[in-house]
Short mmCIF file of C-alpha atoms in Angstrom, two decimals:
data_model
loop_
_atom_site.label_atom_id
_atom_site.label_comp_id
_atom_site.label_asym_id
_atom_site.label_seq_id
_atom_site.Cartn_x
_atom_site.Cartn_y
_atom_site.Cartn_z
CA MET Y 99 107.86 33.18 63.15
CA GLU Y 100 108.89 32.24 66.58
CA TYR Y 101 107.74 29.13 68.08
CA THR Y 102 107.05 30.80 71.35
CA LYS Y 103 104.71 33.26 69.80
CA ARG Y 104 102.69 30.51 68.28
CA LYS Y 105 99.54 29.67 70.21
CA ILE Y 106 99.36 25.97 70.36
CA LEU Y 107 96.01 24.43 71.23
CA THR Y 108 95.21 20.97 72.33
CA VAL Y 109 92.43 19.14 70.47
CA THR Y 110 90.21 19.66 73.41
CA GLU Y 111 90.96 23.35 73.50
CA LEU Y 112 90.23 23.64 69.76
CA THR Y 113 87.02 21.73 70.10
CA GLU Y 114 86.05 23.91 73.00
CA GLU Y 115 86.72 27.04 70.93
CA ILE Y 116 84.60 25.70 68.08
CA ARG Y 117 81.86 24.72 70.52
CA LYS Y 118 81.79 28.24 71.94
CA ILE Y 119 81.53 29.78 68.50
CA LEU Y 120 78.95 27.35 67.17
CA GLU Y 121 76.77 27.10 70.25
CA GLY Y 122 77.04 30.83 70.82
CA GLY Y 123 76.29 31.77 67.25
CA PHE Y 124 73.47 29.23 66.62
CA SER Y 125 71.66 29.05 69.93
CA SER Y 126 68.31 29.63 68.29
CA VAL Y 127 67.82 28.72 64.63
CA TRP Y 128 65.00 27.77 62.33
CA VAL Y 129 65.99 25.09 59.85
CA GLN Y 130 63.91 23.65 57.06
CA GLY Y 131 64.78 20.31 55.52
CA GLU Y 132 63.76 16.77 54.87
CA ILE Y 133 64.05 14.03 57.48
CA SER Y 134 66.17 11.01 56.67
CA ASN Y 135 67.80 8.16 58.61
CA TYR Y 136 65.17 8.55 61.29
CA LYS Y 137 65.79 6.32 64.30
CA ARG Y 138 64.03 6.22 67.63
CA ALA Y 139 66.39 5.02 70.32
CA PRO Y 140 65.17 2.84 73.22
CA SER Y 141 65.90 5.80 75.45
CA GLY Y 142 63.06 7.68 73.72
CA HIS Y 143 65.32 10.17 71.93
CA SER Y 144 64.81 10.61 68.18
CA TYR Y 145 67.83 10.75 65.89
CA PHE Y 146 67.65 11.85 62.27
CA THR Y 147 69.39 13.82 59.57
CA LEU Y 148 67.99 16.99 58.11
CA LYS Y 149 69.02 17.44 54.52
CA ASP Y 150 68.41 19.34 51.38
CA ASP Y 151 69.77 18.77 47.90
CA ASN Y 152 73.39 19.63 48.75
CA SER Y 153 73.97 19.34 52.51
CA GLN Y 154 72.92 17.56 55.62
CA VAL Y 155 73.09 18.07 59.34
CA LYS Y 156 72.78 15.51 62.09
CA SER Y 157 69.86 16.19 64.41
CA VAL Y 158 68.46 14.91 67.64
CA MET Y 159 65.16 15.48 69.38
CA PHE Y 160 65.25 14.44 72.98
CA LYS Y 161 62.48 12.41 74.59
CA GLY Y 162 61.13 15.38 76.52
CA GLN Y 163 60.41 17.30 73.31
CA SER Y 164 59.36 14.31 71.18
CA ARG Y 165 56.39 13.75 73.47
CA PHE Y 166 54.71 16.92 72.33
CA LEU Y 167 54.85 16.08 68.64
CA LYS Y 168 51.33 15.80 67.17
CA PHE Y 169 52.54 13.68 64.28
CA LYS Y 170 55.01 10.91 63.78
CA LEU Y 171 58.44 11.51 62.37
CA GLU Y 172 59.26 9.58 59.24
CA ASP Y 173 61.81 9.64 56.47
CA GLY Y 174 61.03 11.95 53.59
CA LEU Y 175 58.93 14.28 55.70
CA LYS Y 176 59.61 17.96 55.05
CA VAL Y 177 59.80 19.81 58.35
CA LEU Y 178 60.57 23.15 59.84
CA GLY Y 179 62.58 22.74 63.02
CA TRP Y 180 63.59 25.13 65.72
CA GLY Y 181 66.57 24.46 67.99
CA ARG Y 182 70.24 25.04 68.59
CA VAL Y 183 73.54 23.75 67.33
CA SER Y 184 75.50 21.62 69.76
CA VAL Y 185 79.01 20.20 69.50
CA TYR Y 186 79.71 16.71 70.73
CA SER Y 187 83.31 16.90 71.81
CA PRO Y 188 84.22 13.20 72.10
CA ARG Y 189 83.54 12.75 68.37
CA GLY Y 190 84.27 16.22 67.13
CA GLU Y 191 80.84 16.40 65.61
CA TYR Y 192 78.18 18.98 65.68
CA GLN Y 193 74.45 18.39 65.56
CA LEU Y 194 71.21 20.23 65.68
CA VAL Y 195 69.28 19.79 68.91
CA VAL Y 196 65.67 20.19 67.83
CA GLU Y 197 63.17 21.62 70.26
CA THR Y 198 60.10 21.79 68.06
CA LEU Y 199 59.21 20.39 64.68
CA GLU Y 200 56.25 20.94 62.45
CA PRO Y 201 55.49 19.60 59.04
CA VAL Y 202 55.91 21.86 56.08
CA GLY Y 203 52.92 21.96 53.74
CA LEU Y 204 50.22 20.23 55.79
CA GLY Y 205 49.44 21.50 59.24
CA SER Y 206 50.54 19.16 61.93
CA LEU Y 207 46.93 18.26 62.79
CA MET Y 208 46.21 17.34 59.20
CA LEU Y 209 49.38 15.37 58.96
CA ALA Y 210 48.51 13.47 62.11
CA LEU Y 211 45.10 12.80 60.65
CA GLU Y 212 46.59 11.48 57.43
CA GLN Y 213 48.92 9.29 59.39
CA LEU Y 214 46.19 7.91 61.64
CA LYS Y 215 43.96 7.32 58.65
CA ALA Y 216 46.71 5.37 56.92
CA LYS Y 217 47.33 3.32 60.03
CA LEU Y 218 43.66 2.45 60.72
CA SER Y 219 43.09 1.78 57.06
CA ALA Y 220 46.01 -0.64 57.08
CA GLU Y 221 44.34 -2.37 60.03
CA GLY Y 222 41.26 -2.84 57.91
CA LEU Y 223 39.01 -0.67 60.08
CA PHE Y 224 37.47 1.08 57.07
CA GLU Y 225 36.94 -2.05 54.99
CA VAL Y 226 33.65 -2.09 53.13
CA SER Y 227 33.26 -5.75 54.07
CA ARG Y 228 33.00 -4.75 57.75
CA LYS Y 229 30.04 -2.45 57.10
CA LYS Y 230 26.72 -3.57 58.54
CA SER Y 231 23.51 -2.81 56.71
CA LEU Y 232 20.91 -0.63 58.39
CA PRO Y 233 17.60 -2.09 59.51
CA ARG Y 234 14.81 -0.94 57.20
CA LYS Y 235 12.58 0.02 60.06
CA PRO Y 236 14.30 0.16 63.44
CA HIS Y 237 12.41 -0.04 66.68
CA THR Y 238 14.72 2.24 68.64
CA VAL Y 239 17.31 4.70 67.37
CA GLY Y 240 20.21 5.60 69.62
CA VAL Y 241 21.70 9.08 69.28
CA VAL Y 242 25.15 10.05 70.52
CA THR Y 243 25.43 13.82 70.42
CA SER Y 244 25.10 16.94 72.45
CA ALA Y 245 21.80 17.11 74.33
CA THR Y 246 21.52 20.83 73.72
CA GLY Y 247 22.45 21.31 70.11
CA ALA Y 248 20.32 21.70 67.02
CA ALA Y 249 21.51 18.28 65.86
CA VAL Y 250 19.48 16.31 68.41
CA ARG Y 251 16.36 18.41 67.77
CA ASP Y 252 16.62 17.88 64.03
CA ILE Y 253 17.10 14.15 64.45
CA ILE Y 254 14.10 13.76 66.79
CA ARG Y 255 11.85 15.96 64.66
CA ILE Y 256 12.60 14.09 61.45
CA ILE Y 257 12.31 10.63 63.01
CA GLN Y 258 8.93 11.54 64.54
CA ARG Y 259 7.72 12.92 61.24
CA ARG Y 260 8.75 9.90 59.18
CA SER Y 261 8.19 7.06 61.67
CA PRO Y 262 6.23 8.29 64.69
CA GLY Y 263 6.31 4.86 66.34
CA VAL Y 264 10.07 4.67 66.52
CA ASN Y 265 11.70 5.27 69.91
CA VAL Y 266 14.67 7.55 70.30
CA VAL Y 267 17.25 7.17 73.05
CA VAL Y 268 19.62 10.09 73.39
CA SER Y 269 22.96 9.42 75.02
CA PRO Y 270 24.26 12.91 75.66
CA THR Y 271 27.89 13.92 75.40
CA SER Y 272 29.96 16.98 74.75
CA VAL Y 273 31.16 16.96 71.18
CA GLN Y 274 34.11 19.32 71.27
CA GLY Y 275 36.93 20.12 73.61
CA ASP Y 276 39.56 17.97 75.19
CA LYS Y 277 37.07 15.90 77.14
CA ALA Y 278 34.89 15.22 74.14
CA PRO Y 279 36.59 12.00 72.91
CA GLY Y 280 36.24 10.29 76.30
CA GLU Y 281 32.63 11.40 76.69
CA ILE Y 282 31.70 10.34 73.21
CA ILE Y 283 33.11 6.87 73.84
CA ASP Y 284 31.24 6.65 77.18
CA ALA Y 285 27.98 7.76 75.58
CA LEU Y 286 28.35 5.23 72.79
CA ASN Y 287 29.22 2.46 75.24
CA ARG Y 288 26.14 3.23 77.33
CA LEU Y 289 23.94 2.70 74.30
CA VAL Y 290 25.74 -0.52 73.41
CA VAL Y 291 25.43 -1.84 76.96
CA SER Y 292 21.74 -0.87 77.21
CA ASN Y 293 21.09 -2.98 74.11
CA LEU Y 294 18.16 -0.66 73.39
CA PRO Y 295 18.84 0.70 69.92
CA ASP Y 296 18.97 -1.33 66.71
CA VAL Y 297 20.84 1.47 65.06
CA ILE Y 298 22.89 4.43 66.31
CA ILE Y 299 23.51 7.93 65.00
CA ILE Y 300 26.74 9.53 66.22
CA GLY Y 301 27.51 13.11 65.36
CA ARG Y 302 27.12 16.81 65.80
CA GLY Y 303 26.12 19.83 63.81
CA GLY Y 304 28.52 21.64 61.57
CA GLY Y 305 31.58 23.51 62.75
CA SER Y 306 35.15 24.27 61.87
CA ILE Y 307 37.53 21.42 61.25
CA GLU Y 308 38.88 21.92 64.75
CA ASP Y 309 35.35 21.67 66.19
CA LEU Y 310 34.96 18.27 64.57
CA TRP Y 311 38.28 17.07 65.81
CA ALA Y 312 36.96 14.73 68.51
CA PHE Y 313 35.58 12.56 65.73
CA ASN Y 314 39.12 12.08 64.45
CA ASP Y 315 40.31 10.82 67.81
CA GLU Y 316 41.77 7.35 67.45
CA THR Y 317 39.84 5.82 70.37
CA VAL Y 318 36.58 7.38 69.16
CA VAL Y 319 37.18 6.07 65.63
CA ARG Y 320 37.95 2.61 67.00
CA SER Y 321 34.79 2.64 69.16
CA VAL Y 322 32.72 3.56 66.12
CA ALA Y 323 34.32 0.79 64.09
CA MET Y 324 33.74 -1.78 66.84
CA CYS Y 325 30.13 -0.81 67.57
CA PRO Y 326 28.07 -4.02 67.42
CA MET Y 327 25.02 -2.18 66.10
CA PRO Y 328 24.83 -0.50 62.72
CA ILE Y 329 26.07 3.06 63.16
CA ILE Y 330 25.62 6.19 61.08
CA SER Y 331 28.13 9.03 61.41
CA ALA Y 332 26.64 12.47 61.06
CA VAL Y 333 29.35 14.99 61.69
CA GLY Y 334 27.74 17.96 60.08
CA HIS Y 335 30.04 18.84 57.30
CA GLU Y 336 29.49 18.45 53.61
CA THR Y 337 33.06 18.55 52.40
CA ASP Y 338 35.36 17.43 55.20
CA PHE Y 339 35.37 13.85 56.30
CA THR Y 340 36.28 12.78 59.80
CA LEU Y 341 37.81 9.38 60.49
CA SER Y 342 34.58 8.42 62.27
CA ASP Y 343 32.87 8.83 58.91
CA PHE Y 344 35.18 6.21 57.46
CA ALA Y 345 34.70 3.87 60.41
CA ALA Y 346 30.89 4.12 60.51
CA ASP Y 347 28.70 1.79 58.49
CA VAL Y 348 27.02 4.70 56.74
CA ARG Y 349 28.07 8.33 56.50
CA ALA Y 350 25.48 11.06 56.48
CA SER Y 351 26.48 14.59 55.60
CA THR Y 352 24.38 16.13 58.40
CA PRO Y 353 22.36 14.94 61.41
CA SER Y 354 19.15 15.63 59.47
CA ALA Y 355 20.36 13.48 56.60
CA ALA Y 356 21.16 10.73 59.12
CA ALA Y 357 17.61 10.91 60.49
CA GLU Y 358 16.22 10.57 56.96
CA LEU Y 359 18.42 7.53 56.41
CA VAL Y 360 17.73 5.84 59.71
CA VAL Y 361 13.96 5.46 59.49
CA PRO Y 362 11.72 4.93 56.48
CA ASP Y 363 8.80 7.18 55.75
CA ASP Y 364 5.90 5.25 57.27
CA ARG Y 365 3.58 6.29 54.46
CA GLU Y 366 5.89 4.57 51.97
CA THR Y 367 6.28 1.53 54.19
CA TRP Y 368 2.51 1.41 54.64
CA ASP Y 369 2.13 1.45 50.87
CA THR Y 370 4.69 -1.32 50.54
CA VAL Y 371 2.90 -3.53 53.07
CA SER Y 372 -0.53 -2.69 51.61
CA HIS Y 373 0.68 -3.59 48.17
CA LEU Y 374 2.06 -6.91 49.41
CA PHE Y 375 -1.19 -7.57 51.28
CA ALA Y 376 -3.20 -6.87 48.12
CA ARG Y 377 -0.99 -9.28 46.19
CA LEU Y 378 -1.51 -11.85 48.92
CA LYS Y 379 -5.30 -11.52 48.66
CA ASN Y 380 -5.10 -11.63 44.91
CA GLY Y 381 -3.00 -14.77 45.04
CA MET Y 382 -5.53 -16.43 47.32
CA PHE Y 383 -8.39 -15.31 45.12
CA ASN Y 384 -6.68 -16.71 42.04
CA CYS Y 385 -6.01 -19.97 43.80
CA LEU Y 386 -9.65 -20.15 44.90
CA SER Y 387 -11.02 -19.44 41.45
CA ARG Y 388 -8.62 -21.98 39.97
CA ASN Y 389 -9.92 -24.54 42.44
CA VAL Y 390 -13.54 -23.62 41.89
CA GLN Y 391 -12.99 -24.06 38.16
CA THR Y 392 -11.43 -27.46 38.74
CA LEU Y 393 -14.34 -28.36 41.01
CA ASP Y 394 -16.76 -27.30 38.30
CA GLU Y 395 -15.01 -29.50 35.80
CA ILE Y 396 -14.97 -32.43 38.18
CA THR Y 397 -18.63 -31.96 39.02
CA ARG Y 398 -19.49 -31.79 35.38
CA THR Y 399 -17.60 -35.00 34.64
CA PHE Y 400 -19.25 -36.73 37.58
CA LEU Y 401 -22.72 -35.49 36.76
CA GLN Y 402 -22.63 -36.51 33.11
CA PRO Y 403 -23.20 -40.28 33.62
CA LEU Y 404 -25.88 -39.57 36.18
CA ARG Y 405 -27.65 -37.29 33.77
CA ARG Y 406 -27.35 -39.86 31.01
CA ILE Y 407 -28.79 -42.53 33.22
CA GLN Y 408 -31.61 -40.19 34.03
CA ASP Y 409 -32.12 -39.40 30.34
CA GLU Y 410 -32.07 -43.09 29.46
CA ARG Y 411 -34.55 -43.84 32.18
CA LEU Y 412 -36.86 -41.16 30.86
CA ARG Y 413 -36.55 -42.50 27.35
CA LEU Y 414 -37.16 -46.02 28.59
CA GLN Y 415 -40.22 -44.86 30.42
CA ASP Y 416 -41.41 -43.15 27.29
CA LEU Y 417 -40.77 -46.21 25.20
CA SER Y 418 -42.49 -48.51 27.64
CA ASP Y 419 -45.45 -46.16 27.75
CA ARG Y 420 -45.63 -46.11 24.00
CA ILE Y 421 -45.27 -49.89 23.79
CA LYS Y 422 -47.99 -50.36 26.32
CA LYS Y 423 -50.25 -48.03 24.44
CA ASN Y 424 -49.46 -49.65 21.09
CA ALA Y 425 -49.83 -53.14 22.43
CA LEU Y 426 -53.25 -52.34 23.78
CA ARG Y 427 -54.23 -50.79 20.50
CA MET Y 428 -52.90 -53.77 18.56
CA VAL Y 429 -54.70 -56.21 20.76
CA ALA Y 430 -57.82 -54.25 20.25
CA LEU Y 431 -57.25 -54.18 16.51
CA ALA Y 432 -56.49 -57.90 16.44
CA ARG Y 433 -59.64 -58.61 18.34
CA LYS Y 434 -61.56 -56.55 15.88
CA ASP Y 435 -59.98 -58.46 12.96
CA LEU Y 436 -60.68 -61.71 14.69
CA ASP Y 437 -64.28 -60.77 15.24
CA ALA Y 438 -64.56 -59.80 11.60
CA MET Y 439 -63.00 -63.07 10.54
CA LEU Y 440 -65.22 -65.05 12.84
CA VAL Y 441 -68.16 -63.39 11.23
CA ARG Y 442 -66.81 -64.32 7.82
CA LEU Y 443 -65.99 -67.92 8.78
CA ARG Y 444 -68.47 -70.31 7.08
CA PRO Y 445 -68.33 -74.18 6.85
CA ASP Y 446 -69.20 -74.33 3.15
CA ILE Y 447 -66.21 -72.19 2.33
CA LEU Y 448 -64.05 -74.53 4.33
CA THR Y 449 -65.35 -77.68 2.50
CA ARG Y 450 -64.89 -76.18 -0.90
CA THR Y 451 -61.44 -75.22 -0.13
CA HIS Y 452 -60.74 -78.81 1.00
CA ASN Y 453 -61.94 -80.38 -2.26
CA ILE Y 454 -59.80 -78.14 -4.33
CA ALA Y 455 -56.86 -79.05 -2.16
CA SER Y 456 -57.46 -82.84 -2.61
CA ASP Y 457 -57.35 -82.64 -6.38
CA ASP Y 458 -54.24 -80.61 -6.31
CA LEU Y 459 -52.62 -83.06 -3.97
CA MET Y 460 -53.27 -86.07 -6.25
CA GLN Y 461 -51.84 -84.27 -9.14
CA LEU Y 462 -48.78 -83.21 -7.21
CA ASN Y 463 -48.21 -86.76 -5.95
CA GLY Y 464 -48.11 -88.16 -9.48
CA ARG Y 465 -45.72 -85.48 -10.58
CA MET Y 466 -43.47 -86.16 -7.69
CA SER Y 467 -43.33 -89.97 -8.31
CA ARG Y 468 -42.38 -89.40 -11.91
CA SER Y 469 -39.82 -86.99 -11.03
CA ILE Y 470 -38.21 -89.30 -8.48
CA ARG Y 471 -38.16 -92.21 -10.89
CA LEU Y 472 -36.42 -90.17 -13.55
CA SER Y 473 -33.89 -89.00 -11.08
CA LEU Y 474 -33.08 -92.53 -9.88
CA GLU Y 475 -32.55 -93.81 -13.44
CA ASP Y 476 -30.30 -90.93 -14.25
CA PHE Y 477 -28.30 -91.58 -11.07
CA ARG Y 478 -27.90 -95.29 -11.89
CA ASN Y 479 -26.58 -94.51 -15.37
CA ARG Y 480 -24.09 -92.04 -14.02
CA LEU Y 481 -22.95 -94.59 -11.40
CA SER Y 482 -22.26 -97.39 -13.92
CA GLY Y 483 -20.26 -94.94 -15.98
CA MET Y 484 -18.19 -94.06 -12.96
CA VAL Y 485 -17.60 -97.80 -12.20
CA THR Y 486 -16.31 -98.40 -15.74
CA GLN Y 487 -14.00 -95.46 -15.32
CA LEU Y 488 -12.80 -96.83 -12.02
CA GLU Y 489 -12.17 -100.29 -13.55
CA THR Y 490 -9.81 -98.93 -16.16
CA LEU Y 491 -7.71 -97.48 -13.31
CA SER Y 492 -7.65 -100.71 -11.25
CA PRO Y 493 -4.43 -102.81 -11.13
CA LEU Y 494 -6.52 -105.83 -11.99
CA LYS Y 495 -7.19 -104.32 -15.41
CA VAL Y 496 -3.42 -103.81 -15.79
CA MET Y 497 -2.80 -107.43 -14.84
CA LEU Y 498 -5.03 -108.51 -17.69
CA ARG Y 499 -2.44 -106.94 -19.91
CA GLY Y 500 0.28 -109.25 -18.34
CA TYR Y 501 1.51 -107.25 -15.37
CA SER Y 502 1.69 -108.77 -11.93
CA ILE Y 503 2.37 -107.78 -8.36
CA THR Y 504 4.70 -109.70 -6.05
CA PHE Y 505 4.57 -109.75 -2.28
CA LYS Y 506 6.72 -111.49 0.28
CA VAL Y 507 4.88 -114.44 1.79
CA ALA Y 508 6.53 -113.88 5.13
CA ASP Y 509 5.29 -110.33 5.87
CA GLY Y 510 3.18 -109.52 2.81
CA SER Y 511 5.33 -106.55 1.90
CA LEU Y 512 5.53 -105.40 -1.71
CA VAL Y 513 8.54 -106.57 -3.69
CA ASN Y 514 9.50 -103.67 -5.92
CA GLU Y 515 13.26 -104.29 -6.28
CA ALA Y 516 15.61 -107.29 -6.62
CA GLN Y 517 17.35 -106.70 -3.30
CA ALA Y 518 14.00 -106.86 -1.42
CA VAL Y 519 14.21 -110.70 -1.46
CA ILE Y 520 16.90 -113.23 -0.71
CA GLN Y 521 17.56 -116.68 -2.11
CA GLY Y 522 15.12 -119.33 -0.78
CA GLU Y 523 12.49 -116.76 0.31
CA GLU Y 524 8.91 -117.49 -0.59
CA ILE Y 525 7.07 -114.92 -2.67
CA ARG Y 526 3.47 -114.53 -3.78
CA THR Y 527 2.73 -113.13 -7.19
CA LEU Y 528 -0.74 -111.81 -7.99
CA VAL Y 529 -1.87 -112.23 -11.58
CA SER Y 530 -5.19 -111.33 -13.26
CA ASP Y 531 -7.05 -114.49 -12.17
CA GLY Y 532 -5.14 -115.73 -9.09
CA GLU Y 533 -1.78 -116.08 -7.45
CA ILE Y 534 1.51 -117.92 -7.85
CA ILE Y 535 3.62 -118.96 -4.85
CA SER Y 536 7.28 -119.37 -5.74
CA VAL Y 537 10.72 -119.67 -4.12
CA VAL Y 538 13.52 -117.27 -5.08
CA THR Y 539 16.41 -119.18 -6.60
CA ASN Y 540 18.51 -116.16 -7.63
CA THR Y 541 18.39 -112.35 -7.71
CA SER Y 542 20.25 -109.93 -9.93
CA LYS Y 543 20.05 -106.22 -10.49
CA THR Y 544 19.50 -104.76 -13.89
CA ASN Y 545 22.35 -102.54 -14.97
CA LYS Y 546 21.06 -99.09 -15.67
CA ASP Y 547 23.19 -96.30 -17.04
CA MET M 156 16.19 -5.99 80.81
CA GLN M 157 13.59 -8.50 79.65
CA PRO M 158 11.06 -5.98 78.25
CA GLU M 159 13.80 -4.15 76.40
CA ASN M 160 14.92 -7.33 74.76
CA MET M 161 11.39 -8.06 73.70
CA GLU M 162 11.14 -4.61 72.21
CA SER M 163 14.28 -5.23 70.19
CA THR M 164 12.87 -8.50 68.98
CA GLU M 165 9.72 -6.74 67.80
CA SER M 166 11.71 -4.26 65.77
CA TYR M 167 13.67 -7.10 64.25
CA ASN M 168 10.35 -8.58 63.31
CA PHE M 169 9.42 -5.71 61.07
CA ASP M 170 12.27 -6.32 58.67
CA SER M 171 12.07 -10.09 58.87
CA GLY M 172 8.27 -9.87 58.73
CA LEU M 173 8.49 -7.80 55.58
CA ASP M 174 10.88 -10.36 54.09
CA GLU M 175 8.56 -13.17 55.17
CA LEU M 176 5.54 -11.47 53.64
CA LYS M 177 7.44 -10.93 50.39
CA SER M 178 8.45 -14.55 50.16
CA ILE M 179 4.91 -15.70 51.01
CA VAL M 180 3.44 -13.48 48.29
CA GLU M 181 6.01 -14.68 45.76
CA LYS M 182 5.32 -18.30 46.63
CA MET M 183 1.58 -17.62 46.33
CA GLU M 184 2.00 -15.95 42.96
CA SER M 185 4.26 -18.62 41.56
CA GLY M 186 1.14 -20.81 41.51
CA GLY M 187 1.16 -24.58 41.48
CA LEU M 188 0.13 -24.73 45.13
CA GLY M 189 -2.75 -26.82 46.35
CA LEU M 190 -5.75 -25.22 47.98
CA GLN M 191 -4.69 -26.36 51.41
CA ASP M 192 -1.12 -25.04 51.08
CA SER M 193 -2.42 -21.78 49.65
CA LEU M 194 -4.83 -21.35 52.52
CA LYS M 195 -2.06 -22.03 55.02
CA LEU M 196 0.20 -19.47 53.30
CA PHE M 197 -2.63 -16.97 53.11
CA GLU M 198 -3.35 -17.31 56.80
CA GLN M 199 0.35 -16.89 57.55
CA GLY M 200 0.54 -13.86 55.26
CA VAL M 201 -2.51 -12.25 56.87
CA GLY M 202 -0.95 -12.75 60.31
CA VAL M 203 2.35 -11.20 59.22
CA SER M 204 0.58 -8.31 57.48
CA ARG M 205 -1.48 -7.62 60.57
CA ARG M 206 1.66 -7.48 62.70
CA LEU M 207 3.36 -5.14 60.21
CA PHE M 208 0.33 -2.85 60.09
CA GLU M 209 0.23 -2.86 63.88
CA ILE M 210 3.85 -1.76 64.09
CA LEU M 211 3.22 0.92 61.45
CA SER M 212 0.18 2.13 63.35
CA GLN M 213 2.15 2.83 66.51
CA SER M 214 2.42 6.58 66.70
CA GLU M 215 3.71 7.06 70.20
CA GLY M 216 7.43 6.50 70.03
CA LYS M 217 9.23 7.34 73.23
CA VAL M 218 12.00 9.93 73.29
CA GLU M 219 14.26 9.27 76.24
CA GLU M 220 17.62 10.20 77.55
CA LEU M 221 20.05 7.56 78.70
CA LEU M 222 21.78 8.67 81.86
CA ALA M 223 25.23 7.67 83.00
CA ASP M 224 23.80 4.93 85.25
CA LEU M 225 21.78 3.58 82.31
CA GLU M 226 18.59 4.98 83.81
CA ARG M 227 16.21 6.38 81.24
CA VAL M 228 14.30 9.63 81.65
CA PRO M 229 12.05 11.42 79.19
CA PHE M 230 14.19 13.60 76.98
CA SER M 231 13.28 17.26 77.33
CA ARG M 232 16.45 19.17 76.70
CA GLY M 233 17.03 20.34 73.20
CA GLU M 234 13.42 21.37 72.91
CA GLY M 235 12.84 25.01 72.23
#
């Protein structure tokens, strides 16, 4: 081969050739893959790699296109992208310039919803602890919904049927379309500012998932979550939940269900209050009868002594009457006896009685004198016997048998042991017929074993 | 704004009134109260009951529409 025939390219020329081929051949491609190494540059451009199990391709989505994405890019997301291949000459690299992206599997709307739900949930907006309880019987119910739909009619009809006294304030808004989120927030704010309702229903009748979309709007969901009054979401759909449902304090499946929840049936409430009132009366009645019973007992206890005093007084009266009657009768009887006795009283009977008494007296006198004399003699005999007995016990009698008693002359104390006296002391010894005064010349103690 | 606030207070009273009545009745039924205390409670309970019955007897709830300037007008749309 001749050198001259060879076509020698510079690196730039080669790169330019490749660029022409690549950019010309892949100016519009659909690529499906998984996002990885996602980075959002400060410039607003998004850089990532699209990959599958065996290959990968660098990708960029410029700021202008990123703006229209309805969901957030994140690693691991499976996407279908449309764009073109571009070669970056300075680095000899090629990349996919992505114009549009949509998630594979979920629709982009649903993905956005999932993402927003995860974000708000992480913020704690759906926490059960944030939920306010509904008033049992509100005074005024606020309603945020379309003023022309069936929803508002159903709500008003049911509230008036169940609790006719409850006021309803409708804050009208459109509930679908691009302007709906802003209007819904305004309508809700008006109710909050008016401070009229104690509870709010926010919702609309049923529709497709797209029709309900305003209730998934982030600002609407946040307004619902931040509503200072208890709020019931009633976005008419049995199966699909909107994010407003999660943010509300209570979720009702339809506007009608919300109306049933928001006010009690007055007939039931009336029964409840009547029942309580009956219990109140009963309680008072029981208390009264308890007290009356106590009063009865007290009265009885107090009255008993009084009654007894009365009884005693009656008995006393009776007794005194009977005594009086008896006394009079006895006096009368006594007088009668006396009269009878007076009639029977005769002097001769008296005299005779006296004579008999005189004789008896003489006789008795003699008997008494004899008796006394005998007694005296007996007494004297017994006395002399006692004296003899006494004499045998006297120390004098003992002295006759040779015993004596010795006293000190000085103080007259009895000398009953040798040590009681000292030499030269005077002692007095009593014997049977007199005494002997002597002086102690010596003392000695008898040795006893 | 004053009348509105008073209205709100009234509605609050139904729930709190019902609670109050319940607690009065329970206290009454627990017994052990003197005649004077019972009478006081009873009077209180009758007053609360009367207020609750009054609220329940109201049958003319207003249905209004809140306009953008917070003005209220009778609500007529949606009928028919």
